[in-house]
PDB file of C-alpha atoms in Angstrom:
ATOM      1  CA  UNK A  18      19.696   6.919 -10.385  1.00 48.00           C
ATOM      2  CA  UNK A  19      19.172   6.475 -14.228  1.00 53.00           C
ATOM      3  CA  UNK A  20      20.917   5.891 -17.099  1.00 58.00           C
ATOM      4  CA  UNK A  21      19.889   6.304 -20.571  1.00 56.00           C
ATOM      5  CA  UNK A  22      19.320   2.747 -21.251  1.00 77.00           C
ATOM      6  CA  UNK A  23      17.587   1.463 -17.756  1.00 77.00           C
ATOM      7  CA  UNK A  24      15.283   4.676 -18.980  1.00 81.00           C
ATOM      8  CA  UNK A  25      14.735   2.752 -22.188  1.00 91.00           C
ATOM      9  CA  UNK A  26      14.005  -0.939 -20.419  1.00 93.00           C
ATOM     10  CA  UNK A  27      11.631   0.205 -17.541  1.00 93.00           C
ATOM     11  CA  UNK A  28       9.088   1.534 -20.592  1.00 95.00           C
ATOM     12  CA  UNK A  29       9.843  -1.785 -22.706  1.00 96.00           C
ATOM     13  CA  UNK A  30       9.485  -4.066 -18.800  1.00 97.00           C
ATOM     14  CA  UNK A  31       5.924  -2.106 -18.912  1.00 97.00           C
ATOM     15  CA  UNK A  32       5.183  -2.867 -22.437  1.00 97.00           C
ATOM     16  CA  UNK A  33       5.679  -6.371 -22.110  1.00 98.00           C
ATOM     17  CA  UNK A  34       3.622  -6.749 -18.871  1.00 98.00           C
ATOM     18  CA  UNK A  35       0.801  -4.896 -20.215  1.00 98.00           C
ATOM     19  CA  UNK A  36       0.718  -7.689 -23.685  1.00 98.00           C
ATOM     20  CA  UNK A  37       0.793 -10.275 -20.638  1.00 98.00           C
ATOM     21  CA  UNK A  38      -1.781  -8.786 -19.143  1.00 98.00           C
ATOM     22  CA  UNK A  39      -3.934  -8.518 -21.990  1.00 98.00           C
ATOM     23  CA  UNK A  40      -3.506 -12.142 -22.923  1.00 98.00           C
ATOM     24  CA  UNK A  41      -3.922 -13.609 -19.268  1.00 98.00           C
ATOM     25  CA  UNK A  42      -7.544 -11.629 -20.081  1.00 98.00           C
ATOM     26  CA  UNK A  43      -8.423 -12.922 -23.365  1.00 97.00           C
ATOM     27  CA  UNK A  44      -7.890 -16.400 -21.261  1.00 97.00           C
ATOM     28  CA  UNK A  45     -10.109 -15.196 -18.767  1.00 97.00           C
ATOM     29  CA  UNK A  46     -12.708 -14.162 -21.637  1.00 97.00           C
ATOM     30  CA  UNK A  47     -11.755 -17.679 -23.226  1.00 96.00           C
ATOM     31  CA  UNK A  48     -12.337 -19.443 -19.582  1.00 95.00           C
ATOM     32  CA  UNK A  49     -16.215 -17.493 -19.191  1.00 95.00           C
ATOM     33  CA  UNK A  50     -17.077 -18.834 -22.608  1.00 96.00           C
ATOM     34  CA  UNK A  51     -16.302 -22.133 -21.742  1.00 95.00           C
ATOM     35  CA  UNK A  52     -18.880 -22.192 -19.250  1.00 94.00           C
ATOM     36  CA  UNK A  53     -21.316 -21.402 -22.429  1.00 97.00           C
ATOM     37  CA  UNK A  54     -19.762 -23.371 -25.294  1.00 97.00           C
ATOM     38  CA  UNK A  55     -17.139 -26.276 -23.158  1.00 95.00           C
ATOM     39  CA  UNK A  56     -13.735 -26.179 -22.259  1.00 95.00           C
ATOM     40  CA  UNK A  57     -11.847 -25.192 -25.717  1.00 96.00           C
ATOM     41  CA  UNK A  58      -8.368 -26.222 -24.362  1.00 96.00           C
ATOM     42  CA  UNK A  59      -6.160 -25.006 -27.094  1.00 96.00           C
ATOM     43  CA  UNK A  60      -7.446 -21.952 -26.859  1.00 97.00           C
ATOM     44  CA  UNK A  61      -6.661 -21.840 -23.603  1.00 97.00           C
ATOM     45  CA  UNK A  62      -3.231 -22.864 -23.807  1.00 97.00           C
ATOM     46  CA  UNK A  63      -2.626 -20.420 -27.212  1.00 97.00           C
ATOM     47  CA  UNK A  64      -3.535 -17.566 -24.716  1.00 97.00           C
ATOM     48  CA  UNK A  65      -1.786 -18.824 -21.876  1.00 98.00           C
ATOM     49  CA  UNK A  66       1.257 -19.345 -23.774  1.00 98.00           C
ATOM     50  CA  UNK A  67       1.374 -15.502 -24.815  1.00 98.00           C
ATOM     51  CA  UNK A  68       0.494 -14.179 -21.755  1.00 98.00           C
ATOM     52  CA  UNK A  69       3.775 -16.446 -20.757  1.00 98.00           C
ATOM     53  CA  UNK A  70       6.240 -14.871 -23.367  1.00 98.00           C
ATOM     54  CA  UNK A  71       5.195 -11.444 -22.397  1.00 98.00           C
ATOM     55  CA  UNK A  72       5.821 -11.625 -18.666  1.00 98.00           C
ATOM     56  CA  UNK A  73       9.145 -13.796 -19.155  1.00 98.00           C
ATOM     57  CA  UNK A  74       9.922 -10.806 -21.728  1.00 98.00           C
ATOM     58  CA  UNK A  75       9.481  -8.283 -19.008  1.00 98.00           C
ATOM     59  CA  UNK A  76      10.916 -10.214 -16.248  1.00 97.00           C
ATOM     60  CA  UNK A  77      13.928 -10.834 -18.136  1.00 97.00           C
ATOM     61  CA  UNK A  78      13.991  -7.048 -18.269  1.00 96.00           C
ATOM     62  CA  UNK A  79      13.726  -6.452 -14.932  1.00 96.00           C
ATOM     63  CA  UNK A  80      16.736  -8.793 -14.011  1.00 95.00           C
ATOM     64  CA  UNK A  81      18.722  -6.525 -16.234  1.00 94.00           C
ATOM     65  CA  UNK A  82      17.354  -3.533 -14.481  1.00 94.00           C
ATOM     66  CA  UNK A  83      18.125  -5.071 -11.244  1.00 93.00           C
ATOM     67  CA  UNK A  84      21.772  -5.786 -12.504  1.00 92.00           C
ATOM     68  CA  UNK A  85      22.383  -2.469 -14.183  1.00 90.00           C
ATOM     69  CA  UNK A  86      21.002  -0.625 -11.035  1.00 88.00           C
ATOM     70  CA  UNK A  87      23.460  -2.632  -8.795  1.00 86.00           C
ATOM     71  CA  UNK A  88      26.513  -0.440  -9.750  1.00 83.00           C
ATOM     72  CA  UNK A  89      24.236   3.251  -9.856  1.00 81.00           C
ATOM     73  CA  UNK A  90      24.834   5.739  -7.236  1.00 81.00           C
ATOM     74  CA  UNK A  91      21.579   7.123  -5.828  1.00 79.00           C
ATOM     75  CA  UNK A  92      20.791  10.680  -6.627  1.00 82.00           C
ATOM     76  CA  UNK A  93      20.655  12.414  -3.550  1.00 87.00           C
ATOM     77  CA  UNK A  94      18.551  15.343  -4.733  1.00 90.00           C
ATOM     78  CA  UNK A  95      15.543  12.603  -5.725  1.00 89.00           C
ATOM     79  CA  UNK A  96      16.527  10.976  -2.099  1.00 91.00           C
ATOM     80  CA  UNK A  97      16.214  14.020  -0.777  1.00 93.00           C
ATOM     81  CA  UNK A  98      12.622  15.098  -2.337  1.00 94.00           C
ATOM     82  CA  UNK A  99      11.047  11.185  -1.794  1.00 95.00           C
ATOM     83  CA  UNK A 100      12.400  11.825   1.938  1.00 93.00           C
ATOM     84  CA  UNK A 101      10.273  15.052   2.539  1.00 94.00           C
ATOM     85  CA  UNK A 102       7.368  13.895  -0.010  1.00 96.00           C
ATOM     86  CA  UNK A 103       3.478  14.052   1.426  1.00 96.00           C
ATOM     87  CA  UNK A 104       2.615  10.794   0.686  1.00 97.00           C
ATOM     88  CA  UNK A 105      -0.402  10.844   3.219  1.00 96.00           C
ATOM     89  CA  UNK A 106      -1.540  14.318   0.969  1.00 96.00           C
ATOM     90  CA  UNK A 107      -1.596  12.272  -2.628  1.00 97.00           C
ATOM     91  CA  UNK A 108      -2.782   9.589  -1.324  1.00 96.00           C
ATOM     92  CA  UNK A 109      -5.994  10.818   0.377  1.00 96.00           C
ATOM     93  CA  UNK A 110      -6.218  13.294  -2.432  1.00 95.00           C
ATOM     94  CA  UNK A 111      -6.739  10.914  -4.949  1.00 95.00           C
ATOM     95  CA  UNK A 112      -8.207   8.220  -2.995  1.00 96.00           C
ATOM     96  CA  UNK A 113      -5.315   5.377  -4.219  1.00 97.00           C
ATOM     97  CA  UNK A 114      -5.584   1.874  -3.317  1.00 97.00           C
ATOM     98  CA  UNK A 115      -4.542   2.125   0.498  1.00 96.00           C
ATOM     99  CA  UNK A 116      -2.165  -1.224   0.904  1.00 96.00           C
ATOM    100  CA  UNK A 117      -0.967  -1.192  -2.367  1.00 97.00           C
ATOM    101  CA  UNK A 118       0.111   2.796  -2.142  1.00 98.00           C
ATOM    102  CA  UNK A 119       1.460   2.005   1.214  1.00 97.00           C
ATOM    103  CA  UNK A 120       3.581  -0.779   0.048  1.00 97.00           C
ATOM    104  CA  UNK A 121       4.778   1.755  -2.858  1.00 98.00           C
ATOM    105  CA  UNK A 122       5.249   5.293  -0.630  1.00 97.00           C
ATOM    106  CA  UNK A 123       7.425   2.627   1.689  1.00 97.00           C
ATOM    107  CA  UNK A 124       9.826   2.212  -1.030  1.00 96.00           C
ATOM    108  CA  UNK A 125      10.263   5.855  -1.640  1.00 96.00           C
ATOM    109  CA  UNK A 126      10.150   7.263   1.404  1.00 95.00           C
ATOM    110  CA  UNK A 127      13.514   5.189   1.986  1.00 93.00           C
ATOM    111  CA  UNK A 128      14.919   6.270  -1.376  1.00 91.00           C
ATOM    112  CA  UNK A 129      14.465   2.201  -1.749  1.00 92.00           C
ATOM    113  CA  UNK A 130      14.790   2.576  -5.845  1.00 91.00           C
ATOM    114  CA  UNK A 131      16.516  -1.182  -6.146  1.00 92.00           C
ATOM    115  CA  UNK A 132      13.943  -2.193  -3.258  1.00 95.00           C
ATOM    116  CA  UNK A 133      10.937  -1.218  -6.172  1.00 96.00           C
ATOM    117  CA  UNK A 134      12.993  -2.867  -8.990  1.00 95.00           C
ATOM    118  CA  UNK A 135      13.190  -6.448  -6.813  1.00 96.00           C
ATOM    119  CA  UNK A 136       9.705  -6.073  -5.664  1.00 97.00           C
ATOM    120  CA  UNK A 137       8.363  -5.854  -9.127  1.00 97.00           C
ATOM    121  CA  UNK A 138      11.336  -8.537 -10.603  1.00 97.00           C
ATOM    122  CA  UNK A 139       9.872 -10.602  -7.770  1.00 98.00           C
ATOM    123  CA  UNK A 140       6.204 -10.087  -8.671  1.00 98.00           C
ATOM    124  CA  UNK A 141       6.771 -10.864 -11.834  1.00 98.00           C
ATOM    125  CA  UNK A 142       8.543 -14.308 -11.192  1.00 98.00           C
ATOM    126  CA  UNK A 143       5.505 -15.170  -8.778  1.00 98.00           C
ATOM    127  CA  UNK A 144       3.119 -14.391 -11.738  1.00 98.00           C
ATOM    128  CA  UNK A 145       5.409 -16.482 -14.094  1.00 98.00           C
ATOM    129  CA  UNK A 146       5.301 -19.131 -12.257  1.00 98.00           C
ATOM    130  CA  UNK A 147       1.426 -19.023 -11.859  1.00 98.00           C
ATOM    131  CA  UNK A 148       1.044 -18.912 -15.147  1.00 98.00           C
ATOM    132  CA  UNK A 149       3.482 -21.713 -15.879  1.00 98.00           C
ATOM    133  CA  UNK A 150       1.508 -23.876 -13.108  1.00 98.00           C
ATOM    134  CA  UNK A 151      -1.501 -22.983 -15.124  1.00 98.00           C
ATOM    135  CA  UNK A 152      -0.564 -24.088 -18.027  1.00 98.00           C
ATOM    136  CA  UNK A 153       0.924 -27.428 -16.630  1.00 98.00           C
ATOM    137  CA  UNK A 154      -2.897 -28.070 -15.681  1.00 98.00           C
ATOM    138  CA  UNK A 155      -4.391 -27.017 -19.267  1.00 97.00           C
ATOM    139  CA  UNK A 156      -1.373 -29.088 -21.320  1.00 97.00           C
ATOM    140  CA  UNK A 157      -3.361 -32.239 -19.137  1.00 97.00           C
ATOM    141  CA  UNK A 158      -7.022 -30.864 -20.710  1.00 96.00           C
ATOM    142  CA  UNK A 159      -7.910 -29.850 -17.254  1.00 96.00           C
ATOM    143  CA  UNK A 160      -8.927 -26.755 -15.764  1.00 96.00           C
ATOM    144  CA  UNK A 161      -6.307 -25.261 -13.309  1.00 96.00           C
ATOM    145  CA  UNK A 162      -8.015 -24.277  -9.568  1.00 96.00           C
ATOM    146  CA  UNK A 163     -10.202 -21.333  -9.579  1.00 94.00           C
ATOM    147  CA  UNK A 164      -8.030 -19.928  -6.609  1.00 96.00           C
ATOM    148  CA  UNK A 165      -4.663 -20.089  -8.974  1.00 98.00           C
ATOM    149  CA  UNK A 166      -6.358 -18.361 -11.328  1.00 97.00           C
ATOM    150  CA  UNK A 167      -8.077 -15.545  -9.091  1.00 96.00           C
ATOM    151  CA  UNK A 168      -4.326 -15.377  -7.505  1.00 98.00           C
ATOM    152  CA  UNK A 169      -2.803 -14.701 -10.601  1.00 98.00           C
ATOM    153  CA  UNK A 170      -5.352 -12.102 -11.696  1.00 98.00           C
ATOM    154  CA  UNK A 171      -4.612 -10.319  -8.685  1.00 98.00           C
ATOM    155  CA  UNK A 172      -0.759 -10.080  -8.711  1.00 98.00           C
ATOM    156  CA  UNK A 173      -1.126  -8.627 -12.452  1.00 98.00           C
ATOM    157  CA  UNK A 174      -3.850  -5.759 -10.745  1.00 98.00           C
ATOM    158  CA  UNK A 175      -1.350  -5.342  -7.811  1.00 98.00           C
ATOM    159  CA  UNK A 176       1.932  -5.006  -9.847  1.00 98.00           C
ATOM    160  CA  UNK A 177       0.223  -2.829 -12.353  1.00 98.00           C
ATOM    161  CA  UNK A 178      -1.063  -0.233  -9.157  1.00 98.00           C
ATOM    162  CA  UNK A 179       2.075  -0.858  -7.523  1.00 98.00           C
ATOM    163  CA  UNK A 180       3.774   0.511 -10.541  1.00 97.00           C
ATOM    164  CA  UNK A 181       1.328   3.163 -11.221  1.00 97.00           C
ATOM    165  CA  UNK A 182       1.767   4.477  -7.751  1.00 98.00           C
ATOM    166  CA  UNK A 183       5.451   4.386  -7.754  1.00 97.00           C
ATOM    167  CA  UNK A 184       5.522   6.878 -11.141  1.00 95.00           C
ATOM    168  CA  UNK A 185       2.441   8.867 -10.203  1.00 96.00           C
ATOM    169  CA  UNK A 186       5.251   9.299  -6.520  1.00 97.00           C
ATOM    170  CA  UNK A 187       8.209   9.861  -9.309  1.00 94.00           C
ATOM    171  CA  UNK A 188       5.729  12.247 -11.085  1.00 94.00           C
ATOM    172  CA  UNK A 189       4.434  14.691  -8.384  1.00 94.00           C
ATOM    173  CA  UNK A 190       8.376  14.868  -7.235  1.00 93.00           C
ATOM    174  CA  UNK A 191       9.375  15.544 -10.645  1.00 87.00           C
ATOM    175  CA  UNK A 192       7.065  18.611 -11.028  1.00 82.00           C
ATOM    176  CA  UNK A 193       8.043  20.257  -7.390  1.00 77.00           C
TER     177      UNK A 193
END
């Protein structure tokens, strides 16, 4: 299930969460030097506010994925490969995150490829609208709630293993 251009926006999805990532860090980097230097709130919400364009950039993509993917046919020779896959073998072999690699071989053992485009689209909105909730708190000059941002930092680590996984699966099938 692929077309040339869903090839072309799952790489540019992955480009755009990765800049989000990176600026939801620099805020994090911004955040530990506060507790040295004070609360710099414009720097905060400069960073916040990228990290905010990237992931709305890459969930945007992933709607489109989600709508292109809608109308594919599955390819039942991939189907057929994630069906008889030894996901218990990779996953022991190379010691991978055990609930997040479940959560991913799940998805492929079913041949579930729309199920792994709505569970990252869906990720991604729950990180969006972390970071929008964050930076609700910073636009008052206060300091959103340790747990939002621990959540938040979390979801980006799980969506970027969960996606990691997923190719690694797409990978090792590839190469049979």
């Amino acid at each position: 299930q692929s077309t040339p251009f869903l090839g072309q926006l799952i790489p540019a999805a992955a480009v755009n969460f990765f800049e989000s990532d990176r600026d939801f860090n620099d805020f994090l980097k911004e955040v530990e030097k506060s507790e040295l230097y004070g609360p710099n709130y414009p720097v905060f919400q400069a960073g916040i506010d990228k990290a905010i364009v990237g992931m709305d950039n890459a969930r945007c993509k992933y709607e489109e994925i989600l709508n292109i993917s809608e109308n594919l046919p599955m390819n039942t020779m991939i189907m057929e490969k994630l069906n008889q896959f030894d996901y218990d073998s990779l996953q022991s072999k190379f010691n991978l995150n055990p609930s997040i690699f479940k959560k991913a071989a799940g998805f492929c053992k079913k041949g579930n490829i729309k199920g792994i485009y709505n569970h990252t689209f869906n990720t991604l909105d729950t990180i969006l609208e972390n970071l929008y909730r964050i930076k609700a708190k910073l636009e008052k000059d206060k300091m959103p709630e340790l747990y939002l941002i621990w959540e938040t930092g979390q979801l980006y680590f799980e969506s970027e293993m969960f996606g990691q996984y997923v190719s690694r699966i797409f990978y090792e099938i590839k190469e049979q």
